Short mmCIF file of N, CA and C in Angstrom, two decimals:
data_model
loop_
_atom_site.label_atom_id
_atom_site.label_comp_id
_atom_site.label_asym_id
_atom_site.label_seq_id
_atom_site.Cartn_x
_atom_site.Cartn_y
_atom_site.Cartn_z
N MET A 1 85.38 13.36 90.83
CA MET A 1 85.58 13.91 92.15
C MET A 1 86.48 15.13 92.05
N MET A 2 86.32 16.02 92.96
CA MET A 2 87.10 17.25 92.91
C MET A 2 87.65 17.53 94.30
N ALA A 3 88.86 18.05 94.35
CA ALA A 3 89.46 18.40 95.64
C ALA A 3 88.81 19.66 96.17
N ALA A 4 88.44 19.63 97.42
CA ALA A 4 87.87 20.80 98.08
C ALA A 4 88.47 20.86 99.47
N ALA A 5 89.26 21.87 99.70
CA ALA A 5 89.91 22.04 101.00
C ALA A 5 90.66 20.78 101.42
N GLY A 6 91.40 20.19 100.45
CA GLY A 6 92.21 19.03 100.76
C GLY A 6 91.43 17.72 100.79
N ARG A 7 90.14 17.74 100.45
CA ARG A 7 89.33 16.53 100.46
C ARG A 7 88.80 16.27 99.06
N TRP A 8 88.47 15.01 98.76
CA TRP A 8 87.84 14.66 97.50
C TRP A 8 86.34 14.70 97.71
N VAL A 9 85.64 15.40 96.84
CA VAL A 9 84.20 15.55 96.95
C VAL A 9 83.54 14.64 95.93
N ALA A 10 82.68 13.74 96.40
CA ALA A 10 82.00 12.81 95.51
C ALA A 10 81.05 13.56 94.60
N GLY A 11 80.93 13.07 93.37
CA GLY A 11 79.97 13.63 92.44
C GLY A 11 80.47 14.79 91.61
N ALA A 12 81.68 15.23 91.82
CA ALA A 12 82.22 16.33 91.03
C ALA A 12 82.57 15.81 89.64
N ALA A 13 82.80 16.70 88.70
CA ALA A 13 83.00 16.35 87.30
C ALA A 13 84.33 15.63 87.04
N GLU A 14 85.35 15.86 87.85
CA GLU A 14 86.66 15.25 87.62
C GLU A 14 86.65 13.78 87.98
N ALA A 15 87.47 13.01 87.30
CA ALA A 15 87.60 11.58 87.58
C ALA A 15 88.35 11.39 88.89
N ALA A 16 88.04 10.31 89.56
CA ALA A 16 88.74 9.97 90.80
C ALA A 16 90.19 9.65 90.48
N PRO A 17 91.09 9.86 91.42
CA PRO A 17 92.49 9.49 91.18
C PRO A 17 92.58 7.99 90.97
N PRO A 18 93.60 7.54 90.21
CA PRO A 18 93.73 6.10 89.95
C PRO A 18 94.05 5.36 91.24
N PRO A 19 93.79 4.04 91.27
CA PRO A 19 94.15 3.26 92.44
C PRO A 19 95.64 3.41 92.72
N PRO A 20 96.05 3.35 93.98
CA PRO A 20 97.47 3.51 94.32
C PRO A 20 98.39 2.59 93.56
N ALA A 21 97.98 1.33 93.34
CA ALA A 21 98.86 0.39 92.64
C ALA A 21 99.16 0.86 91.23
N VAL A 22 98.18 1.50 90.56
CA VAL A 22 98.40 1.97 89.21
C VAL A 22 99.40 3.12 89.21
N SER A 23 99.21 4.07 90.11
CA SER A 23 100.13 5.20 90.21
C SER A 23 101.52 4.72 90.57
N GLU A 24 101.59 3.77 91.50
CA GLU A 24 102.87 3.23 91.92
C GLU A 24 103.53 2.49 90.77
N ALA A 25 102.74 1.73 90.01
CA ALA A 25 103.29 1.00 88.87
C ALA A 25 103.87 1.96 87.84
N ALA A 26 103.19 3.07 87.59
CA ALA A 26 103.70 4.07 86.65
C ALA A 26 105.00 4.67 87.15
N ALA A 27 105.08 4.92 88.44
CA ALA A 27 106.31 5.47 89.02
C ALA A 27 107.45 4.47 88.91
N VAL A 28 107.16 3.20 89.14
CA VAL A 28 108.19 2.16 89.02
C VAL A 28 108.66 2.05 87.57
N ARG A 29 107.69 2.05 86.62
CA ARG A 29 108.08 1.99 85.20
C ARG A 29 108.99 3.16 84.84
N SER A 30 108.68 4.32 85.34
CA SER A 30 109.50 5.50 85.05
C SER A 30 110.89 5.37 85.67
N ALA A 31 110.94 4.98 86.94
CA ALA A 31 112.22 4.89 87.65
C ALA A 31 113.11 3.78 87.09
N CYS A 32 112.49 2.73 86.59
CA CYS A 32 113.26 1.56 86.14
C CYS A 32 113.28 1.40 84.62
N ALA A 33 112.96 2.45 83.90
CA ALA A 33 112.88 2.36 82.44
C ALA A 33 114.18 1.86 81.82
N SER A 34 115.31 2.36 82.27
CA SER A 34 116.57 1.94 81.66
C SER A 34 116.87 0.47 81.97
N ALA A 35 116.52 0.01 83.16
CA ALA A 35 116.73 -1.40 83.51
C ALA A 35 115.81 -2.29 82.68
N MET A 36 114.58 -1.82 82.44
CA MET A 36 113.64 -2.58 81.59
C MET A 36 114.16 -2.66 80.16
N GLU A 37 114.70 -1.55 79.66
CA GLU A 37 115.24 -1.53 78.30
C GLU A 37 116.44 -2.47 78.17
N ALA A 38 117.29 -2.48 79.19
CA ALA A 38 118.47 -3.36 79.14
C ALA A 38 118.06 -4.82 79.10
N LEU A 39 117.06 -5.20 79.90
CA LEU A 39 116.61 -6.59 79.88
C LEU A 39 115.91 -6.92 78.57
N SER A 40 115.11 -6.00 78.07
CA SER A 40 114.41 -6.21 76.81
C SER A 40 115.39 -6.41 75.67
N ALA A 41 116.42 -5.58 75.62
CA ALA A 41 117.44 -5.69 74.56
C ALA A 41 118.15 -7.04 74.64
N CYS A 42 118.45 -7.46 75.84
CA CYS A 42 119.12 -8.74 76.01
C CYS A 42 118.22 -9.89 75.56
N MET A 43 116.95 -9.82 75.92
CA MET A 43 116.02 -10.88 75.55
C MET A 43 115.77 -10.92 74.05
N GLN A 44 115.77 -9.75 73.39
CA GLN A 44 115.57 -9.71 71.94
C GLN A 44 116.72 -10.38 71.19
N LYS A 45 117.89 -10.33 71.78
CA LYS A 45 119.05 -10.98 71.17
C LYS A 45 118.95 -12.50 71.30
N GLY A 46 118.06 -12.95 72.17
CA GLY A 46 117.94 -14.39 72.41
C GLY A 46 119.08 -14.92 73.25
N SER A 47 119.75 -14.02 73.89
CA SER A 47 120.91 -14.39 74.68
C SER A 47 120.48 -14.84 76.07
N ASP A 48 121.13 -15.83 76.57
CA ASP A 48 120.83 -16.33 77.91
C ASP A 48 122.12 -16.36 78.73
N ASP A 49 122.96 -15.37 78.50
CA ASP A 49 124.26 -15.34 79.14
C ASP A 49 124.23 -14.59 80.46
N ALA A 50 125.38 -14.43 81.03
CA ALA A 50 125.51 -13.74 82.31
C ALA A 50 125.03 -12.29 82.21
N GLY A 51 125.16 -11.68 81.05
CA GLY A 51 124.71 -10.30 80.87
C GLY A 51 123.20 -10.19 81.05
N CYS A 52 122.46 -11.16 80.54
CA CYS A 52 121.00 -11.17 80.71
C CYS A 52 120.64 -11.41 82.17
N MET A 53 121.38 -12.29 82.81
CA MET A 53 121.12 -12.55 84.23
C MET A 53 121.37 -11.27 85.04
N GLN A 54 122.41 -10.56 84.69
CA GLN A 54 122.73 -9.32 85.39
C GLN A 54 121.64 -8.27 85.11
N ALA A 55 121.14 -8.21 83.87
CA ALA A 55 120.08 -7.26 83.53
C ALA A 55 118.80 -7.59 84.29
N ARG A 56 118.48 -8.86 84.41
CA ARG A 56 117.30 -9.28 85.15
C ARG A 56 117.43 -8.91 86.63
N MET A 57 118.59 -9.18 87.18
CA MET A 57 118.81 -8.84 88.59
C MET A 57 118.76 -7.33 88.79
N GLY A 58 119.30 -6.58 87.84
CA GLY A 58 119.25 -5.12 87.93
C GLY A 58 117.83 -4.59 87.93
N LEU A 59 116.98 -5.16 87.07
CA LEU A 59 115.58 -4.74 87.04
C LEU A 59 114.87 -5.13 88.33
N THR A 60 115.12 -6.34 88.79
CA THR A 60 114.50 -6.79 90.05
C THR A 60 114.88 -5.86 91.19
N MET A 61 116.15 -5.50 91.28
CA MET A 61 116.59 -4.64 92.37
C MET A 61 116.06 -3.21 92.22
N CYS A 62 115.94 -2.73 90.99
CA CYS A 62 115.37 -1.41 90.78
C CYS A 62 113.93 -1.37 91.27
N ILE A 63 113.16 -2.38 90.90
CA ILE A 63 111.77 -2.46 91.36
C ILE A 63 111.73 -2.57 92.88
N ALA A 64 112.58 -3.42 93.42
CA ALA A 64 112.60 -3.62 94.87
C ALA A 64 112.94 -2.33 95.62
N GLN A 65 113.84 -1.54 95.08
CA GLN A 65 114.18 -0.27 95.73
C GLN A 65 112.98 0.65 95.81
N GLN A 66 112.06 0.50 94.86
CA GLN A 66 110.87 1.35 94.83
C GLN A 66 109.76 0.82 95.74
N VAL A 67 109.57 -0.49 95.77
CA VAL A 67 108.37 -1.05 96.43
C VAL A 67 108.67 -2.03 97.56
N CYS A 68 109.89 -2.46 97.71
CA CYS A 68 110.28 -3.42 98.74
C CYS A 68 111.59 -2.97 99.37
N SER A 69 111.60 -1.76 99.86
CA SER A 69 112.87 -1.16 100.30
C SER A 69 113.53 -1.93 101.44
N ALA A 70 112.76 -2.49 102.35
CA ALA A 70 113.37 -3.23 103.46
C ALA A 70 114.11 -4.46 102.93
N GLU A 71 113.48 -5.18 102.01
CA GLU A 71 114.10 -6.37 101.44
C GLU A 71 115.32 -5.99 100.60
N ALA A 72 115.19 -4.91 99.83
CA ALA A 72 116.32 -4.46 99.01
C ALA A 72 117.49 -4.04 99.89
N ASP A 73 117.20 -3.31 100.95
CA ASP A 73 118.27 -2.88 101.87
C ASP A 73 118.96 -4.07 102.52
N LEU A 74 118.16 -5.08 102.91
CA LEU A 74 118.76 -6.27 103.51
C LEU A 74 119.69 -6.96 102.52
N PHE A 75 119.24 -7.12 101.27
CA PHE A 75 120.09 -7.75 100.27
C PHE A 75 121.37 -6.93 100.07
N HIS A 76 121.24 -5.62 99.95
CA HIS A 76 122.42 -4.76 99.77
C HIS A 76 123.38 -4.87 100.96
N SER A 77 122.87 -5.17 102.13
CA SER A 77 123.75 -5.28 103.31
C SER A 77 124.71 -6.46 103.20
N TYR A 78 124.43 -7.40 102.30
CA TYR A 78 125.30 -8.56 102.12
C TYR A 78 126.44 -8.28 101.13
N LYS A 79 126.46 -7.10 100.53
CA LYS A 79 127.53 -6.78 99.58
C LYS A 79 128.88 -6.89 100.29
N GLY A 80 129.76 -7.67 99.71
CA GLY A 80 131.09 -7.87 100.28
C GLY A 80 131.12 -8.90 101.40
N SER A 81 129.99 -9.48 101.73
CA SER A 81 129.91 -10.47 102.80
C SER A 81 130.30 -11.84 102.27
N ALA A 82 130.81 -12.67 103.15
CA ALA A 82 131.13 -14.04 102.80
C ALA A 82 129.95 -14.97 103.05
N ASP A 83 128.84 -14.42 103.53
CA ASP A 83 127.65 -15.21 103.85
C ASP A 83 126.78 -15.39 102.61
N GLY A 84 127.17 -16.35 101.78
CA GLY A 84 126.44 -16.62 100.54
C GLY A 84 125.03 -17.07 100.78
N GLU A 85 124.82 -17.89 101.80
CA GLU A 85 123.46 -18.38 102.10
C GLU A 85 122.56 -17.22 102.51
N GLY A 86 123.08 -16.31 103.31
CA GLY A 86 122.29 -15.16 103.72
C GLY A 86 121.93 -14.27 102.54
N ALA A 87 122.89 -14.09 101.64
CA ALA A 87 122.65 -13.26 100.47
C ALA A 87 121.59 -13.90 99.56
N VAL A 88 121.67 -15.20 99.38
CA VAL A 88 120.68 -15.90 98.56
C VAL A 88 119.30 -15.79 99.20
N ALA A 89 119.22 -15.99 100.50
CA ALA A 89 117.93 -15.88 101.20
C ALA A 89 117.38 -14.46 101.09
N ALA A 90 118.25 -13.47 101.20
CA ALA A 90 117.82 -12.07 101.09
C ALA A 90 117.33 -11.77 99.67
N PHE A 91 118.02 -12.29 98.65
CA PHE A 91 117.57 -12.05 97.28
C PHE A 91 116.26 -12.78 97.01
N ASN A 92 116.10 -13.98 97.57
CA ASN A 92 114.83 -14.69 97.42
C ASN A 92 113.69 -13.89 98.03
N ALA A 93 113.94 -13.22 99.15
CA ALA A 93 112.93 -12.36 99.78
C ALA A 93 112.61 -11.17 98.88
N VAL A 94 113.62 -10.62 98.22
CA VAL A 94 113.41 -9.53 97.26
C VAL A 94 112.51 -10.01 96.13
N GLU A 95 112.85 -11.15 95.55
CA GLU A 95 112.06 -11.68 94.43
C GLU A 95 110.62 -11.98 94.85
N SER A 96 110.45 -12.51 96.03
CA SER A 96 109.11 -12.83 96.52
C SER A 96 108.30 -11.55 96.72
N CYS A 97 108.91 -10.54 97.29
CA CYS A 97 108.24 -9.26 97.51
C CYS A 97 107.87 -8.59 96.20
N THR A 98 108.78 -8.57 95.24
CA THR A 98 108.48 -7.92 93.97
C THR A 98 107.41 -8.69 93.21
N ALA A 99 107.38 -10.00 93.33
CA ALA A 99 106.33 -10.80 92.68
C ALA A 99 104.97 -10.50 93.29
N ARG A 100 104.91 -10.38 94.62
CA ARG A 100 103.64 -10.02 95.27
C ARG A 100 103.18 -8.64 94.82
N TRP A 101 104.12 -7.70 94.75
CA TRP A 101 103.78 -6.34 94.32
C TRP A 101 103.27 -6.35 92.88
N ALA A 102 103.95 -7.09 92.01
CA ALA A 102 103.55 -7.14 90.60
C ALA A 102 102.14 -7.70 90.47
N SER A 103 101.83 -8.69 91.26
CA SER A 103 100.48 -9.28 91.21
C SER A 103 99.44 -8.25 91.66
N ARG A 104 99.73 -7.52 92.73
CA ARG A 104 98.79 -6.48 93.19
C ARG A 104 98.68 -5.36 92.18
N ALA A 105 99.80 -4.94 91.61
CA ALA A 105 99.79 -3.84 90.63
C ALA A 105 99.02 -4.25 89.39
N GLN A 106 99.21 -5.46 88.94
CA GLN A 106 98.48 -5.94 87.77
C GLN A 106 96.99 -5.98 88.06
N GLY A 107 96.59 -6.38 89.24
CA GLY A 107 95.19 -6.39 89.63
C GLY A 107 94.61 -4.99 89.62
N GLY A 108 95.36 -4.00 90.07
CA GLY A 108 94.90 -2.61 90.05
C GLY A 108 94.73 -2.09 88.64
N GLN A 109 95.61 -2.50 87.73
CA GLN A 109 95.49 -2.06 86.35
C GLN A 109 94.29 -2.71 85.69
N GLN A 110 94.00 -3.97 86.04
CA GLN A 110 92.84 -4.63 85.48
C GLN A 110 91.55 -3.97 85.96
N VAL A 111 91.54 -3.54 87.23
CA VAL A 111 90.37 -2.85 87.77
C VAL A 111 90.15 -1.55 87.01
N GLU A 112 91.23 -0.80 86.78
CA GLU A 112 91.10 0.48 86.07
C GLU A 112 90.61 0.26 84.64
N ALA A 113 91.13 -0.77 83.97
CA ALA A 113 90.73 -1.03 82.59
C ALA A 113 89.26 -1.44 82.50
N ALA A 114 88.74 -2.08 83.52
CA ALA A 114 87.35 -2.53 83.51
C ALA A 114 86.37 -1.37 83.73
N GLN A 115 86.85 -0.26 84.24
CA GLN A 115 85.95 0.85 84.55
C GLN A 115 85.67 1.71 83.35
#
């Protein structure tokens, strides 16, 4: 497909743009590369300490800031709050949202690979 006056024209020699989930996944990988590296390094050490937990949470929040901004913002609003239950519920919503996104993104990558 080829862009013509701001539109994609079917049948043109260029490939169609990738599905949004694939493009979004690439953007998330780029934005969260350092968080992914930190978690990977921790996991390679075989460590299951608080540092790994912090790395996992950092990666989750990085992804959430990209694809689940409302949930991430709600969780961040609990910073300094004494409402532990609210913070846990907000983080659970972040994890649920990022898991749904990951499932959709993985499905988009599988579609692209099959083509």
